[in-house]
Coordinates of C-alpha atoms in Angstrom, one line a residue:
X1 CA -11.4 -14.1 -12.1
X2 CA -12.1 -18.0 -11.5
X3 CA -15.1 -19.1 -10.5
X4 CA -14.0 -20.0 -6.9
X5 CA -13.6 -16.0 -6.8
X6 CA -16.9 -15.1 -7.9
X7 CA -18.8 -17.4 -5.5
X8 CA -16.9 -16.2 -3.3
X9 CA -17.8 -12.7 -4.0
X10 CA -21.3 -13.0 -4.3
X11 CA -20.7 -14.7 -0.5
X12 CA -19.4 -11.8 1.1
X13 CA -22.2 -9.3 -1.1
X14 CA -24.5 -11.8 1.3
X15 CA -23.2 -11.1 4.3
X16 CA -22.8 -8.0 3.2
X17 CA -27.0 -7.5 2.6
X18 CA -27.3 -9.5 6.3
X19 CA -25.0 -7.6 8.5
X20 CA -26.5 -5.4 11.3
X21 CA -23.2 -3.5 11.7
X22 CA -19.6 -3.6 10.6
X23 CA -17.4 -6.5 10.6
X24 CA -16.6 -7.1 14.1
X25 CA -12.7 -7.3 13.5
X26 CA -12.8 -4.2 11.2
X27 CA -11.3 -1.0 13.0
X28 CA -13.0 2.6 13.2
X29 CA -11.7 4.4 10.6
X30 CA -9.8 8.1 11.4
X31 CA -10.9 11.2 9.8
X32 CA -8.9 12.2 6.7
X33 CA -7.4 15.1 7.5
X34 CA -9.5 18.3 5.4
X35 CA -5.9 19.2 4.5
X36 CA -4.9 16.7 2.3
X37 CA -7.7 18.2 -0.2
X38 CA -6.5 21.9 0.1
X39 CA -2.6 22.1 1.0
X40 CA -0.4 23.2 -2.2
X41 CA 2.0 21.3 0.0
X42 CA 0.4 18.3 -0.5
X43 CA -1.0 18.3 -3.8
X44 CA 2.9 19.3 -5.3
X45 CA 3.6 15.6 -3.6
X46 CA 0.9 13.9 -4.9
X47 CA 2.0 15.5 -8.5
X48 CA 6.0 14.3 -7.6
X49 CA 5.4 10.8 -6.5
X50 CA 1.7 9.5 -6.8
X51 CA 0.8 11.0 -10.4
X52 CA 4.3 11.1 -12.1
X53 CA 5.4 7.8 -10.7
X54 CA 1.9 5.2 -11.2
X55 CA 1.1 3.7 -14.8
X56 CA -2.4 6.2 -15.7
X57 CA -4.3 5.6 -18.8
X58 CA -3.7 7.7 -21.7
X59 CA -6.7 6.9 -23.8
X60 CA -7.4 3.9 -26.1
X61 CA -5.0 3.0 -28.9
X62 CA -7.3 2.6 -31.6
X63 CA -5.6 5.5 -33.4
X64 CA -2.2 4.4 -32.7
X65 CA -1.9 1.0 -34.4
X66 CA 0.1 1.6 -37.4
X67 CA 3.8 2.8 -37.9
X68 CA 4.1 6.1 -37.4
X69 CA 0.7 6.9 -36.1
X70 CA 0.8 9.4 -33.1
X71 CA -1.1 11.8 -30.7
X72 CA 0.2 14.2 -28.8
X73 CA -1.0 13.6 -24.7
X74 CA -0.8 16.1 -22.0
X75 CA -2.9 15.2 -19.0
X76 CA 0.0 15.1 -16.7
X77 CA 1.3 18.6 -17.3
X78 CA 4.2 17.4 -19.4
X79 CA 4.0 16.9 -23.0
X80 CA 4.4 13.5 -24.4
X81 CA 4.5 12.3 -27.8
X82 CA 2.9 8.7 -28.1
X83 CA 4.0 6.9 -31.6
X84 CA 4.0 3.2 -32.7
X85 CA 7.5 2.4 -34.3
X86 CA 8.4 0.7 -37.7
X87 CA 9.3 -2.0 -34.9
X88 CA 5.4 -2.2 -34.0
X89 CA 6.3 -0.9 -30.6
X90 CA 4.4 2.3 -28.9
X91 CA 6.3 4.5 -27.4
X92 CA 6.1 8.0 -25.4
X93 CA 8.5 10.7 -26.0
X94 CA 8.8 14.2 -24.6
X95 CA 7.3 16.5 -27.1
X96 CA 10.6 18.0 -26.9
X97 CA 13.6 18.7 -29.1
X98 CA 17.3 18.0 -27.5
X99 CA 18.7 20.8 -29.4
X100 CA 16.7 24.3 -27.7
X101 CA 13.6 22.5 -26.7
X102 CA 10.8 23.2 -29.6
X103 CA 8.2 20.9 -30.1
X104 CA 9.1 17.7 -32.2
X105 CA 5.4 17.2 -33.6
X106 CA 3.1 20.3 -33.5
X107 CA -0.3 18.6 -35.4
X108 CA -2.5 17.2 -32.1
X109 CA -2.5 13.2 -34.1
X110 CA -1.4 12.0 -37.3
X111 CA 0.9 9.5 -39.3
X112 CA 4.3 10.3 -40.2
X113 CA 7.9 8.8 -41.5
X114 CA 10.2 11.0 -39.5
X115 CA 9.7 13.0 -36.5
X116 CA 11.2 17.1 -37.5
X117 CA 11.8 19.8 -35.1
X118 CA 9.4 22.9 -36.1
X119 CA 12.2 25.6 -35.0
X120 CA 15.6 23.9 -36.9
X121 CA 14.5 21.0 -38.6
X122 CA 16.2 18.4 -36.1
X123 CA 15.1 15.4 -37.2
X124 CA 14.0 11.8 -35.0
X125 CA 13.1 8.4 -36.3
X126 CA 10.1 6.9 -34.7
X127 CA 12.0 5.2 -32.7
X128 CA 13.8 8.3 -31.3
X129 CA 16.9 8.4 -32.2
X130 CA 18.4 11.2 -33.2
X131 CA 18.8 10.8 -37.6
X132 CA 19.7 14.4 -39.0
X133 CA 21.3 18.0 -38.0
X134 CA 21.4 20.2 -40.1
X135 CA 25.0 22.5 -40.5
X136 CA 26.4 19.2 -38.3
X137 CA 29.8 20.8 -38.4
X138 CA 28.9 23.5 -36.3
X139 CA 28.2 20.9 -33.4
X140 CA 31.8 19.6 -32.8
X141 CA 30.2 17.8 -29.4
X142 CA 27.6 16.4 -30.5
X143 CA 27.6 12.6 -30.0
X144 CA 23.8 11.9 -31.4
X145 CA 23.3 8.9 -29.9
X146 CA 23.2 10.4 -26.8
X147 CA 21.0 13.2 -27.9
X148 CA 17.8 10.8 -28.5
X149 CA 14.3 12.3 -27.4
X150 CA 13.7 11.3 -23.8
X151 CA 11.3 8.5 -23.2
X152 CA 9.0 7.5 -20.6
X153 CA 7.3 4.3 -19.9
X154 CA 4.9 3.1 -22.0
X155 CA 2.9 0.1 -22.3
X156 CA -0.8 -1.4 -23.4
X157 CA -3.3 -3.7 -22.2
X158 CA -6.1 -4.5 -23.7
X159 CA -6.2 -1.9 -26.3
X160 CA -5.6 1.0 -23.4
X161 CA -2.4 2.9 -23.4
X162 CA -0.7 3.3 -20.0
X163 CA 2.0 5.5 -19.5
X164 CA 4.6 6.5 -16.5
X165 CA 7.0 9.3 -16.0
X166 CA 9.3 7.2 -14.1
X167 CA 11.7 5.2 -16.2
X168 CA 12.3 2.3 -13.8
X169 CA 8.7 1.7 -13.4
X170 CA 7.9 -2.0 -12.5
X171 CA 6.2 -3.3 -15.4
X172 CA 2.5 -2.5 -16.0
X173 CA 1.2 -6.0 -15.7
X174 CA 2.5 -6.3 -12.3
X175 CA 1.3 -3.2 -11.3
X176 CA -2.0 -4.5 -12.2
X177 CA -2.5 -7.2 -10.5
X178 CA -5.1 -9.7 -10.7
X179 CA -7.2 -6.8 -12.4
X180 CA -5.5 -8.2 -15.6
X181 CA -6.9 -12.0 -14.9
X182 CA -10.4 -10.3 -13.5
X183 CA -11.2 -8.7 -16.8
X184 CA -9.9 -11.0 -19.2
X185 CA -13.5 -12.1 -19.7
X186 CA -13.9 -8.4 -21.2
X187 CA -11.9 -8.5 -24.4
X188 CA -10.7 -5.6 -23.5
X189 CA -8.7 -5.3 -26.8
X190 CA -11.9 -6.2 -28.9
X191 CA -13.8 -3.2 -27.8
X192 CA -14.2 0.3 -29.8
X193 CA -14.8 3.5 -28.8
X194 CA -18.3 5.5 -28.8
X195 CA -18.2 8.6 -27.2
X196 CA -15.5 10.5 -25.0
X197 CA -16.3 13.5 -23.1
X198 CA -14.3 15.7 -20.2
X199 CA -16.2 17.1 -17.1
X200 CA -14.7 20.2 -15.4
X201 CA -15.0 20.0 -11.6
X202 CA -14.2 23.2 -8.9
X203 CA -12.8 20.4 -6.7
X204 CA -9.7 18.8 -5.7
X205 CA -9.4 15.9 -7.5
X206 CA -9.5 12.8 -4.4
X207 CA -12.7 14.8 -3.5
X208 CA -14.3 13.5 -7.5
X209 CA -12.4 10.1 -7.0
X210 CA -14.0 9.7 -3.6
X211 CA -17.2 10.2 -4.8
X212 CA -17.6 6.8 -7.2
X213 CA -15.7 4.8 -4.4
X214 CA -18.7 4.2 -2.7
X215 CA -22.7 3.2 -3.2
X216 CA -23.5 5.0 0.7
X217 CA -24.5 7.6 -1.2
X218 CA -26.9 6.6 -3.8
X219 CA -30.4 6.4 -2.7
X220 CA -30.3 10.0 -1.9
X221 CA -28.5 11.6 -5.3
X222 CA -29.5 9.1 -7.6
X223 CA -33.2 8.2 -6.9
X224 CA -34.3 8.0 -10.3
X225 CA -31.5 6.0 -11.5
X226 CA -28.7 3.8 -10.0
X227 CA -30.6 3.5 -6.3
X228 CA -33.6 2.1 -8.1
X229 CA -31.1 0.3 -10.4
X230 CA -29.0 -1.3 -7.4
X231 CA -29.1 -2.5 -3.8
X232 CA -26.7 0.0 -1.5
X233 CA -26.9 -2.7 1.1
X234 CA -25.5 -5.8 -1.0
X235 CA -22.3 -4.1 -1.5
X236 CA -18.9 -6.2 -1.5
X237 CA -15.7 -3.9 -1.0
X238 CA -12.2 -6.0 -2.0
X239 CA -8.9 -4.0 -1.3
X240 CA -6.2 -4.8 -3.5
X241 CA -2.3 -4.5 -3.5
X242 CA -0.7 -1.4 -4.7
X243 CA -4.2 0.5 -3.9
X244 CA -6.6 -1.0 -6.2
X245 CA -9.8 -1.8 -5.3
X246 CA -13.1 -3.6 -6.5
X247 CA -16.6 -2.9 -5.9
X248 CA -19.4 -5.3 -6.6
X249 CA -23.0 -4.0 -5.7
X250 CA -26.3 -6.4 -6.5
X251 CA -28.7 -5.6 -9.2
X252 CA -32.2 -5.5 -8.3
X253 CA -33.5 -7.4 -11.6
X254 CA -36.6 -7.6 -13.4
X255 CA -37.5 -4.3 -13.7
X256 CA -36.5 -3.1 -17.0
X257 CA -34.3 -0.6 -15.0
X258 CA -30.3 -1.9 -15.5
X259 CA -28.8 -1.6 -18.9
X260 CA -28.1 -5.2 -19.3
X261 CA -32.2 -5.4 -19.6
X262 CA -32.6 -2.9 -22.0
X263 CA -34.3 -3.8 -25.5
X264 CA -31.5 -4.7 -28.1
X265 CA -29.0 -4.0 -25.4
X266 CA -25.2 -5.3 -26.9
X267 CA -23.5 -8.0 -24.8
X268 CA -20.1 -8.9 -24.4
X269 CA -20.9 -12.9 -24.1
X270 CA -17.2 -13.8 -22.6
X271 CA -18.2 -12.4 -19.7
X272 CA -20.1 -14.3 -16.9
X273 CA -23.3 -13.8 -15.4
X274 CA -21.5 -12.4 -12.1
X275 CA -21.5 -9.0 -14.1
X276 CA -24.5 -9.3 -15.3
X277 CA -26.2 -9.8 -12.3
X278 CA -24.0 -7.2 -10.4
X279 CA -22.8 -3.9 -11.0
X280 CA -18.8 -4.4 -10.8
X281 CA -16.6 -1.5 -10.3
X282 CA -12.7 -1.2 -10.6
X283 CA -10.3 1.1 -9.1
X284 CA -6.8 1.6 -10.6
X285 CA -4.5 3.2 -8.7
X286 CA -4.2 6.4 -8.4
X287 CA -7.3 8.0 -10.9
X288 CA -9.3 5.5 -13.1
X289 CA -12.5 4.0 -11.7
X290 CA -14.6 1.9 -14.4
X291 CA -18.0 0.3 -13.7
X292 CA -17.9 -3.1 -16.2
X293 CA -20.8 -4.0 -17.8
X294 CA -21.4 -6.5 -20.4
X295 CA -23.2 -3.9 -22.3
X296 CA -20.1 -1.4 -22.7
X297 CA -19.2 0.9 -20.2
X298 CA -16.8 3.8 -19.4
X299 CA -13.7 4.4 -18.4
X300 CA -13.2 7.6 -15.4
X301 CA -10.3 9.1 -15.0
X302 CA -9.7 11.8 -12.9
X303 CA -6.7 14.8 -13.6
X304 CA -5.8 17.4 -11.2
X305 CA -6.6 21.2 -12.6
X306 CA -4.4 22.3 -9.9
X307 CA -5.5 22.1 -5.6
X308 CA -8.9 22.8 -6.4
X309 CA -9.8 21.8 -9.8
X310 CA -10.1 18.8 -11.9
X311 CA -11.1 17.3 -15.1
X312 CA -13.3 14.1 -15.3
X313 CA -12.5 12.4 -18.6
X314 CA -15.1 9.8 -19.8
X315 CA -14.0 7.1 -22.1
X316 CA -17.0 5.1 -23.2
X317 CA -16.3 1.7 -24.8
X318 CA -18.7 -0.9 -26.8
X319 CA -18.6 -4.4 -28.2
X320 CA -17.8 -3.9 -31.8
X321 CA -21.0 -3.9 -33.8
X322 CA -19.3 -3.6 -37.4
X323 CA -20.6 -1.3 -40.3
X324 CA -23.0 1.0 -39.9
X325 CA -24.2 3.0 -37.2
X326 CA -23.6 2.5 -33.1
X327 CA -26.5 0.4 -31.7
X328 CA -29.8 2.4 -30.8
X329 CA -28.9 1.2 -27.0
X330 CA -26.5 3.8 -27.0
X331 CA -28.7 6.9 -27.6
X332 CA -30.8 5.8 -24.4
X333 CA -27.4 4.7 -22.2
X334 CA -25.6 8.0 -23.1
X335 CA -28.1 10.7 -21.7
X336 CA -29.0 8.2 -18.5
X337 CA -25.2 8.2 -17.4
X338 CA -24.5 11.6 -18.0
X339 CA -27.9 12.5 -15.4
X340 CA -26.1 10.3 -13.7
X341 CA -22.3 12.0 -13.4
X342 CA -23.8 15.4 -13.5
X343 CA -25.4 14.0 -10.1
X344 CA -22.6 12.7 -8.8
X345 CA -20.9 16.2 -9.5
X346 CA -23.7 18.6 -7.8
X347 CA -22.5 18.7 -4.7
X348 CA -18.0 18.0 -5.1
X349 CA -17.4 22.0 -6.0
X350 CA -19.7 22.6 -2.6
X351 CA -17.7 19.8 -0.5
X352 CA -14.3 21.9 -1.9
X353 CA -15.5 25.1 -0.7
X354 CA -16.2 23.5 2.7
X355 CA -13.1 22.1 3.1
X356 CA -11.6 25.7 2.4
X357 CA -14.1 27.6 4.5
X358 CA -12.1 26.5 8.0
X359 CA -15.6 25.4 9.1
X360 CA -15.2 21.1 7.7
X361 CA -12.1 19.7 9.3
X362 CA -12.4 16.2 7.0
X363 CA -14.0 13.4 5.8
X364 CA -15.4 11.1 8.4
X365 CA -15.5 7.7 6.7
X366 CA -17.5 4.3 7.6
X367 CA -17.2 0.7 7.5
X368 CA -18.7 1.0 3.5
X369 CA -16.9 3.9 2.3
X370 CA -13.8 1.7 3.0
X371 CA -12.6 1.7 0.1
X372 CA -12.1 5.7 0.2
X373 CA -9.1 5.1 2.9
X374 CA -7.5 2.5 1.1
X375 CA -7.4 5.2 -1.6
X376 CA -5.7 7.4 0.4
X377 CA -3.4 4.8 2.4
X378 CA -1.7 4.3 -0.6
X379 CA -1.4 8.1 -1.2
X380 CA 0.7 7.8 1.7
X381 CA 2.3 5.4 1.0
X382 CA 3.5 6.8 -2.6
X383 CA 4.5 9.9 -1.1
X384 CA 6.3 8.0 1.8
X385 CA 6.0 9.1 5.8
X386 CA 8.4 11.1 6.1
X387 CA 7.5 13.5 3.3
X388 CA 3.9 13.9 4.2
X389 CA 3.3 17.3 6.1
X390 CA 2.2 17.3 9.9
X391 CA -1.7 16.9 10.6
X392 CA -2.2 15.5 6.8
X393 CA -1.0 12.2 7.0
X394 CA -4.0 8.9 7.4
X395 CA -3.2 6.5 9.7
X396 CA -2.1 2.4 8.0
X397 CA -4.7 0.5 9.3
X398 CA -6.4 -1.7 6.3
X399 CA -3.4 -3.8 5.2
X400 CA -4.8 -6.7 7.2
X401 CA -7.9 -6.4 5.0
X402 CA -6.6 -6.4 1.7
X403 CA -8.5 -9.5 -0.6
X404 CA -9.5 -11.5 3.1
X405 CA -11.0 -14.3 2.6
X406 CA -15.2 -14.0 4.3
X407 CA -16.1 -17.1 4.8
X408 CA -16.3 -17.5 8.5
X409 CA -18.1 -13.8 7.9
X410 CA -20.5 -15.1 5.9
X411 CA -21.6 -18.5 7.8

């Protein structure tokens, strides 16, 4: 992000702290349909052409960055096989043998030369390609190059794996978008894992990721934590192509309470004081959220259980400290953000059972919640019009606002 960016961010978190109401230009927002949180209809779309056809993170790949190194990965209800190649390049196969469909790799993540069925020893290079067949002759059709394991896309960026069911998936940088440039400060790719842990949630998944789209709601759950930590009111909402969004909500400083002021805190010194001074949250399209702190910070991603479940994964991530233990800091950040999540969660499998009962009808949205809609725009928009069931479908009305210059706003 160039500094011409973060001035004018912290211009529109101004106006944003001044206002009396909404921007004058900015329309009333619809309410989203209760539906689109409860139909099988609908979530069987949202599995077809939002989640099987957007990059979504696949974990870090500090495990995966010598030849042959491999995990197996199954959040999407498929399973994939990711493996670096002798070539250096990571891949992601379907866990799946072209000869009757046995798993190629049964061990959960480990290092190996070849890849060999477990039912009739086929056998892949990591590259995979088919290599070996045993009793050969008894295949007289076999052409093996054309018996390969199927691949999906796979890429990196700064040391996170991304991966996407769709094989003609525009390239992951692109689908990124100036999120790429924004976070270069980060070092991404310098960064180590500390601590991963997955939340189970009785709720439809867009119900969890429209909880951390917004701050509206934190002096009331969170009034021991993040609404003493940060100012609701100085709240800066960008809308981004393709979905993404950014959030960027003022600290209120100078009293001990954010991490960045914690006693032997770590600091990532690349990045500027715009996130130290502001608590900065992204939103990849369609199901990772991460607030970025120059402490560390964690990575959210959210994985449908099915209409009315979902797993919360939590990917924490820390400047790299060396030997030795993790940093003291983290045994007072870890508990505090949990109490925070487990907040954020008390009330979602509630909000699912109202939207079941008959007695909700939706979620009315406002001028800060924004970012919620634009969420679900782009649901739409991945599913395309004329797929999306009658009564469930939000109305396009934020394009106009997507990464709009303030300035006349904020004079």
């Amino acid at each position: 992000m160039s500094g011409s960016i973060y001035d004018e961010v912290e211009k529109v978190i101004d106006f944003e702290s001044a206002r009396v109401g909404p921007r004058s230009d900015f329309p009333p927002l619809p309410e989203i349909p209760g539906g689109r949180y409860t139909s099988p209809d609908f979530h069987e779309l949202e599995r077809e052409h939002v989640l099987s056809k957007s990059w979504v993170c696949a974990g870090r790949d500090e495990d995966l960055r010598k030849p042959g190194d491999y995990r197996l990965w199954d959040r999407l209800g498929v399973p994939l096989l990711l493996i670096r190649g002798k070539d250096d390049k990571l891949r992601a196969f379907y866990n799946t043998c072209r000869h009757r469909g046995a798993p190629v790799v049964r061990d959960g993540s480990g290092n190996t030369r070849l890849l060999r069925c477990q039912y009739h020893s086929w056998s892949y290079g990591l590259d995979g390609k088919l290599k070996g067949v045993p009793d050969e002759r008894d295949f007289p059709c076999l052409n093996k190059a054309d018996r390969g394991l199927i691949e999906a896309s796979c890429d990196t960026w700064g040391g996170w794996v991304f991966v996407n069911l769709d094989r003609d998936a525009q390239p992951l940088m692109d689908y990124l978008g100036p999120i790429v440039s924004e976070l270069d400060c980060v070092g991404m790719e310098k960064l180590r894992t500390i601590h991963v842990q997955d939340y189970p949630i009785a709720c439809n998944w867009k119900v969890a990721m429209d909880a951390f789209l917004e701050v509206y709601h934190i002096n009331t759950i969170h009034p021991t934590n993040a609404g003493i930590m940060l100012d609701s009111k100085a709240a800066a909402m960008g809308l981004m192509e393709g979905g993404h969004s950014r959030m960027a909500t003022r600290k209120r400083m100078n009293e001990g309470l954010n991490f960045v002021e914690f006693e032997g805190a770590p600091d990532i010194p690349s990045m500027p004081d715009f996130y130290r001074l502001n608590n900065v949250a992204y939103m990849m399209f369609p199901n990772l959220i991460t607030p970025v702190e120059p402490t560390g910070f964690p990575i959210l991603l959210f994985w449908p259980d099915g209409v009315g479940h979902c797993t919360m994964q939590a990917i924490y991530v820390a400047p790299d400290w060396g030997e030795g233990e993790r940093p003291a800091f983290w045994d007072r950040f870890l508990p505090i953000f949990h109490d925070v999540l487990q907040e954020d969660m008390m009330n979602l499998g509630p909000i699912q059972r109202s939207l079941e009962s008959g007695g909700f009808t939706g979620m009315m949205i406002n001028y800060q919640e924004r970012r919620i809609y634009w969420f679900h725009e782009e649901v739409d928009r991945c599913i395309g019009p004329g797929r999306v069931p009658a009564g469930l479908a939000v109305e396009q009305l934020l394009e106009p606002f997507v990464e709009q210059p303030l300035s006349e706003a904020a004079e």
